[in-house]
Short mmCIF file of C-alpha atoms in Angstrom, two decimals:
data_model
loop_
_atom_site.label_atom_id
_atom_site.label_comp_id
_atom_site.label_asym_id
_atom_site.label_seq_id
_atom_site.Cartn_x
_atom_site.Cartn_y
_atom_site.Cartn_z
CA MET A 11 62.90 81.11 -35.43
CA GLU A 12 60.97 78.01 -34.52
CA ASN A 13 59.84 77.54 -38.13
CA SER A 14 63.44 77.72 -39.36
CA SER A 15 64.47 75.16 -36.75
CA ALA A 16 61.67 72.82 -37.79
CA LYS A 17 62.59 73.23 -41.46
CA SER A 18 66.28 72.49 -40.87
CA GLY A 19 65.33 69.52 -38.69
CA PHE A 20 63.07 68.17 -41.42
CA ILE A 21 65.77 68.59 -44.08
CA ALA A 22 68.28 66.88 -41.78
CA PHE A 23 65.85 63.99 -41.33
CA ILE A 24 65.39 63.64 -45.10
CA ARG A 25 69.14 63.79 -45.67
CA GLU A 26 70.09 61.30 -42.96
CA GLN A 27 67.34 58.79 -43.69
CA GLY A 28 67.60 58.88 -47.49
CA VAL A 29 63.91 59.69 -47.88
CA VAL A 30 64.32 61.22 -51.34
CA GLY A 31 65.93 58.07 -52.71
CA LEU A 32 63.21 55.97 -51.11
CA ALA A 33 60.48 58.12 -52.66
CA ILE A 34 62.05 57.84 -56.10
CA ALA A 35 62.43 54.08 -55.70
CA PHE A 36 58.77 53.83 -54.70
CA ILE A 37 57.60 55.77 -57.78
CA LEU A 38 59.83 53.87 -60.20
CA GLY A 39 58.99 50.56 -58.51
CA GLY A 40 55.32 51.09 -59.28
CA ALA A 41 56.10 51.94 -62.88
CA ILE A 42 58.44 48.97 -63.41
CA GLN A 43 55.83 46.66 -61.86
CA LYS A 44 53.45 47.75 -64.61
CA VAL A 45 56.08 47.01 -67.29
CA ILE A 46 56.86 43.56 -65.86
CA SER A 47 53.17 42.68 -65.53
CA SER A 48 52.63 43.70 -69.14
CA LEU A 49 55.66 41.69 -70.27
CA VAL A 50 54.27 38.56 -68.64
CA ALA A 51 50.60 39.07 -69.55
CA ASP A 52 51.02 40.39 -73.09
CA LEU A 53 54.11 38.58 -74.37
CA VAL A 54 55.21 35.63 -72.22
CA GLN A 55 51.84 34.03 -71.44
CA PRO A 56 50.58 34.12 -75.06
CA ALA A 57 53.90 32.70 -76.29
CA VAL A 58 53.75 29.90 -73.71
CA GLY A 59 50.18 29.19 -74.76
CA LEU A 60 51.23 28.92 -78.40
CA ILE A 61 54.19 26.67 -77.66
CA PHE A 62 52.57 24.30 -75.18
CA GLY A 63 49.04 24.28 -76.49
CA SER A 64 45.91 25.13 -74.61
CA THR A 65 46.48 26.67 -71.21
CA SER A 66 44.09 28.50 -68.94
CA GLY A 67 43.01 31.69 -70.69
CA LEU A 68 45.38 31.24 -73.64
CA ALA A 69 43.61 28.62 -75.73
CA SER A 70 42.21 31.04 -78.30
CA LEU A 71 45.39 33.09 -78.81
CA HIS A 72 47.23 33.10 -82.11
CA VAL A 73 50.63 34.43 -83.17
CA GLY A 74 49.01 37.72 -84.18
CA SER A 75 47.52 38.14 -80.73
CA LEU A 76 50.76 38.96 -78.98
CA MET A 77 49.95 42.32 -77.45
CA TYR A 78 53.32 43.91 -77.98
CA GLY A 79 51.67 47.29 -78.51
CA ARG A 80 50.34 47.35 -74.97
CA PHE A 81 53.73 46.24 -73.67
CA LEU A 82 55.52 48.99 -75.61
CA SER A 83 53.01 51.50 -74.28
CA ASN A 84 53.84 50.45 -70.73
CA VAL A 85 57.59 50.68 -71.43
CA ILE A 86 57.08 54.18 -72.84
CA ASP A 87 55.04 55.13 -69.76
CA PHE A 88 57.88 53.94 -67.55
CA VAL A 89 60.49 55.90 -69.49
CA ILE A 90 58.35 59.04 -69.30
CA ILE A 91 57.78 58.63 -65.55
CA ALA A 92 61.47 57.97 -64.93
CA GLY A 93 62.41 61.02 -67.00
CA ILE A 94 59.97 63.29 -65.17
CA VAL A 95 61.18 62.06 -61.78
CA TYR A 96 64.79 62.63 -62.85
CA LEU A 97 64.08 66.15 -64.12
CA LEU A 98 62.19 67.10 -60.96
CA PHE A 99 64.93 65.60 -58.83
CA LYS A 100 67.56 67.71 -60.63
CA ARG A 101 65.42 70.85 -61.00
CA PHE A 102 64.69 71.17 -57.29
CA GLY A 103 68.19 70.18 -56.22
CA LEU A 104 66.97 67.15 -54.34
CA GLU A 105 70.18 65.23 -55.01
CA ARG A 106 71.80 67.45 -52.40
CA LEU A 107 69.35 66.30 -49.75
CA ASP A 108 70.74 62.77 -49.72
CA LEU A 109 74.32 63.92 -49.19
CA THR A 110 75.73 63.16 -45.78
CA LYS A 111 76.64 65.99 -43.44
CA ASN A 112 80.35 65.16 -43.79
CA THR A 113 80.48 66.04 -47.51
#
């Protein structure tokens, strides 16, 4: 009986505090950070270096050195991670955990 009480208390905590949504946001936040870092490092900084001349670390870059492949790889990684999180979220019925007790 005590185990069932602890389990229902834990589920109530998750539901009331929105822990599932927070966990998903944390995972996707890490993935989107990677995409944004790649956008800046692989596309924006080289383009700025080409437009404004020599800048720190960008002096030797040429038009062909835009690393769009690495950026696309990071975008694909993000889409895959987001898809897996979504499928797990739906598969295990976790969307029901964030519903309030009144619904």
